[in-house]
Amino acid sequence: MPQFRLAEVARLLGVSDDTVRRWVRAGQLTALDDSSGRKVVDGAELAAFAKAQADEPPDPSRVGRSARNRFVGLVTEVVQDKVMAQVEIQCGPHRVVSLMSSEAVTEMGLKPGSLAVAVVKATQVIVETPTG
């Protein structure tokens, strides 16, 4: 089972090392000593903890849909010409880019600072793992 040092846990969850140490002291995460004597967290426990900690903003659209991957965020940039547009949305730590018609951008009133929901429905999702 993979193990992650406390600094790695902090980077993966987007918090400080001190926050991770507080979670360990509070018993929210279990840190064990690895073979080198460094504190590590079990990967499966970390995955469950990350899922429980995920605080996704509510989807303001209140629309039923089959796509399960919805990312609520703020429009940060709109680049458009007469026909097409590129819309960038910052969804927490993730940048989502959508290509759409300029007509759709105008109809939706998309501009930097607008609240938006990126809905992703894909039949292919590429998963990568670090090498080494």
PDB file of N, CA, C and O in Angstrom, residues 65-91:
ATOM      1  N   ARG A  65     -29.243  16.049 -14.184  1.00  0.00           N
ATOM      2  CA  ARG A  65     -28.506  15.634 -15.371  1.00  0.00           C
ATOM      3  C   ARG A  65     -27.787  14.336 -15.095  1.00  0.00           C
ATOM      4  O   ARG A  65     -27.546  13.984 -13.953  1.00  0.00           O
ATOM      5  N   SER A  66     -27.458  13.621 -16.152  1.00  0.00           N
ATOM      6  CA  SER A  66     -26.792  12.331 -15.993  1.00  0.00           C
ATOM      7  C   SER A  66     -25.305  12.477 -15.707  1.00  0.00           C
ATOM      8  O   SER A  66     -24.715  11.600 -15.094  1.00  0.00           O
ATOM      9  N   ALA A  67     -24.694  13.568 -16.136  1.00  0.00           N
ATOM     10  CA  ALA A  67     -23.263  13.762 -15.894  1.00  0.00           C
ATOM     11  C   ALA A  67     -23.020  13.954 -14.405  1.00  0.00           C
ATOM     12  O   ALA A  67     -23.710  14.726 -13.750  1.00  0.00           O
ATOM     13  N   ARG A  68     -22.050  13.238 -13.872  1.00  0.00           N
ATOM     14  CA  ARG A  68     -21.763  13.314 -12.439  1.00  0.00           C
ATOM     15  C   ARG A  68     -20.604  14.249 -12.119  1.00  0.00           C
ATOM     16  O   ARG A  68     -20.390  14.587 -10.975  1.00  0.00           O
ATOM     17  N   ASN A  69     -19.870  14.660 -13.127  1.00  0.00           N
ATOM     18  CA  ASN A  69     -18.689  15.486 -12.897  1.00  0.00           C
ATOM     19  C   ASN A  69     -19.033  16.956 -13.114  1.00  0.00           C
ATOM     20  O   ASN A  69     -19.006  17.454 -14.234  1.00  0.00           O
ATOM     21  N   ARG A  70     -19.390  17.616 -12.022  1.00  0.00           N
ATOM     22  CA  ARG A  70     -19.750  19.032 -12.066  1.00  0.00           C
ATOM     23  C   ARG A  70     -18.752  19.803 -11.220  1.00  0.00           C
ATOM     24  O   ARG A  70     -18.472  19.433 -10.086  1.00  0.00           O
ATOM     25  N   PHE A  71     -18.244  20.879 -11.788  1.00  0.00           N
ATOM     26  CA  PHE A  71     -17.245  21.684 -11.090  1.00  0.00           C
ATOM     27  C   PHE A  71     -17.733  23.124 -11.023  1.00  0.00           C
ATOM     28  O   PHE A  71     -17.821  23.803 -12.043  1.00  0.00           O
ATOM     29  N   VAL A  72     -18.051  23.587  -9.831  1.00  0.00           N
ATOM     30  CA  VAL A  72     -18.542  24.951  -9.627  1.00  0.00           C
ATOM     31  C   VAL A  72     -17.343  25.874  -9.491  1.00  0.00           C
ATOM     32  O   VAL A  72     -16.382  25.564  -8.774  1.00  0.00           O
ATOM     33  N   GLY A  73     -17.372  26.994 -10.179  1.00  0.00           N
ATOM     34  CA  GLY A  73     -16.252  27.917 -10.093  1.00  0.00           C
ATOM     35  C   GLY A  73     -16.575  29.280 -10.660  1.00  0.00           C
ATOM     36  O   GLY A  73     -17.730  29.606 -10.944  1.00  0.00           O
ATOM     37  N   LEU A  74     -15.517  30.058 -10.822  1.00  0.00           N
ATOM     38  CA  LEU A  74     -15.639  31.420 -11.343  1.00  0.00           C
ATOM     39  C   LEU A  74     -14.951  31.511 -12.697  1.00  0.00           C
ATOM     40  O   LEU A  74     -13.838  31.001 -12.871  1.00  0.00           O
ATOM     41  N   VAL A  75     -15.614  32.173 -13.631  1.00  0.00           N
ATOM     42  CA  VAL A  75     -15.006  32.417 -14.928  1.00  0.00           C
ATOM     43  C   VAL A  75     -13.833  33.375 -14.708  1.00  0.00           C
ATOM     44  O   VAL A  75     -13.975  34.402 -14.044  1.00  0.00           O
ATOM     45  N   THR A  76     -12.662  32.985 -15.235  1.00  0.00           N
ATOM     46  CA  THR A  76     -11.475  33.825 -15.071  1.00  0.00           C
ATOM     47  C   THR A  76     -11.057  34.507 -16.365  1.00  0.00           C
ATOM     48  O   THR A  76     -10.385  35.530 -16.335  1.00  0.00           O
ATOM     49  N   GLU A  77     -11.447  33.908 -17.504  1.00  0.00           N
ATOM     50  CA  GLU A  77     -11.055  34.509 -18.779  1.00  0.00           C
ATOM     51  C   GLU A  77     -11.994  34.038 -19.879  1.00  0.00           C
ATOM     52  O   GLU A  77     -12.423  32.883 -19.894  1.00  0.00           O
ATOM     53  N   VAL A  78     -12.306  34.961 -20.784  1.00  0.00           N
ATOM     54  CA  VAL A  78     -13.095  34.635 -21.967  1.00  0.00           C
ATOM     55  C   VAL A  78     -12.367  35.230 -23.170  1.00  0.00           C
ATOM     56  O   VAL A  78     -12.113  36.431 -23.210  1.00  0.00           O
ATOM     57  N   VAL A  79     -12.024  34.369 -24.124  1.00  0.00           N
ATOM     58  CA  VAL A  79     -11.395  34.808 -25.370  1.00  0.00           C
ATOM     59  C   VAL A  79     -12.340  34.394 -26.479  1.00  0.00           C
ATOM     60  O   VAL A  79     -12.651  33.210 -26.621  1.00  0.00           O
ATOM     61  N   GLN A  80     -12.822  35.383 -27.237  1.00  0.00           N
ATOM     62  CA  GLN A  80     -13.780  35.023 -28.275  1.00  0.00           C
ATOM     63  C   GLN A  80     -13.556  35.814 -29.550  1.00  0.00           C
ATOM     64  O   GLN A  80     -13.037  36.931 -29.533  1.00  0.00           O
ATOM     65  N   ASP A  81     -13.955  35.183 -30.638  1.00  0.00           N
ATOM     66  CA  ASP A  81     -13.974  35.862 -31.929  1.00  0.00           C
ATOM     67  C   ASP A  81     -15.416  35.854 -32.410  1.00  0.00           C
ATOM     68  O   ASP A  81     -16.332  35.687 -31.601  1.00  0.00           O
ATOM     69  N   LYS A  82     -15.646  36.004 -33.710  1.00  0.00           N
ATOM     70  CA  LYS A  82     -17.020  36.057 -34.211  1.00  0.00           C
ATOM     71  C   LYS A  82     -17.760  34.737 -34.046  1.00  0.00           C
ATOM     72  O   LYS A  82     -18.972  34.725 -33.882  1.00  0.00           O
ATOM     73  N   VAL A  83     -17.048  33.621 -34.090  1.00  0.00           N
ATOM     74  CA  VAL A  83     -17.710  32.316 -34.113  1.00  0.00           C
ATOM     75  C   VAL A  83     -17.499  31.512 -32.828  1.00  0.00           C
ATOM     76  O   VAL A  83     -18.446  30.970 -32.267  1.00  0.00           O
ATOM     77  N   MET A  84     -16.263  31.418 -32.355  1.00  0.00           N
ATOM     78  CA  MET A  84     -15.922  30.541 -31.226  1.00  0.00           C
ATOM     79  C   MET A  84     -15.367  31.323 -30.045  1.00  0.00           C
ATOM     80  O   MET A  84     -14.899  32.448 -30.194  1.00  0.00           O
ATOM     81  N   ALA A  85     -15.414  30.661 -28.877  1.00  0.00           N
ATOM     82  CA  ALA A  85     -14.893  31.274 -27.659  1.00  0.00           C
ATOM     83  C   ALA A  85     -14.211  30.209 -26.807  1.00  0.00           C
ATOM     84  O   ALA A  85     -14.560  29.032 -26.853  1.00  0.00           O
ATOM     85  N   GLN A  86     -13.247  30.660 -26.028  1.00  0.00           N
ATOM     86  CA  GLN A  86     -12.584  29.823 -25.029  1.00  0.00           C
ATOM     87  C   GLN A  86     -12.905  30.431 -23.676  1.00  0.00           C
ATOM     88  O   GLN A  86     -12.655  31.608 -23.442  1.00  0.00           O
ATOM     89  N   VAL A  87     -13.491  29.613 -22.798  1.00  0.00           N
ATOM     90  CA  VAL A  87     -13.888  30.080 -21.468  1.00  0.00           C
ATOM     91  C   VAL A  87     -13.094  29.300 -20.433  1.00  0.00           C
ATOM     92  O   VAL A  87     -13.116  28.069 -20.433  1.00  0.00           O
ATOM     93  N   GLU A  88     -12.395  30.011 -19.560  1.00  0.00           N
ATOM     94  CA  GLU A  88     -11.645  29.373 -18.481  1.00  0.00           C
ATOM     95  C   GLU A  88     -12.389  29.590 -17.170  1.00  0.00           C
ATOM     96  O   GLU A  88     -12.835  30.702 -16.876  1.00  0.00           O
ATOM     97  N   ILE A  89     -12.523  28.509 -16.403  1.00  0.00           N
ATOM     98  CA  ILE A  89     -13.214  28.559 -15.118  1.00  0.00           C
ATOM     99  C   ILE A  89     -12.269  28.009 -14.051  1.00  0.00           C
ATOM    100  O   ILE A  89     -11.695  26.934 -14.235  1.00  0.00           O
ATOM    101  N   GLN A  90     -12.093  28.733 -12.968  1.00  0.00           N
ATOM    102  CA  GLN A  90     -11.281  28.260 -11.845  1.00  0.00           C
ATOM    103  C   GLN A  90     -12.223  27.599 -10.852  1.00  0.00           C
ATOM    104  O   GLN A  90     -13.065  28.251 -10.242  1.00  0.00           O
ATOM    105  N   CYS A  91     -12.092  26.294 -10.719  1.00  0.00           N
ATOM    106  CA  CYS A  91     -12.951  25.484  -9.846  1.00  0.00           C
ATOM    107  C   CYS A  91     -12.088  24.967  -8.708  1.00  0.00           C
ATOM    108  O   CYS A  91     -11.444  23.918  -8.850  1.00  0.00           O
TER     109      CYS A  91
END
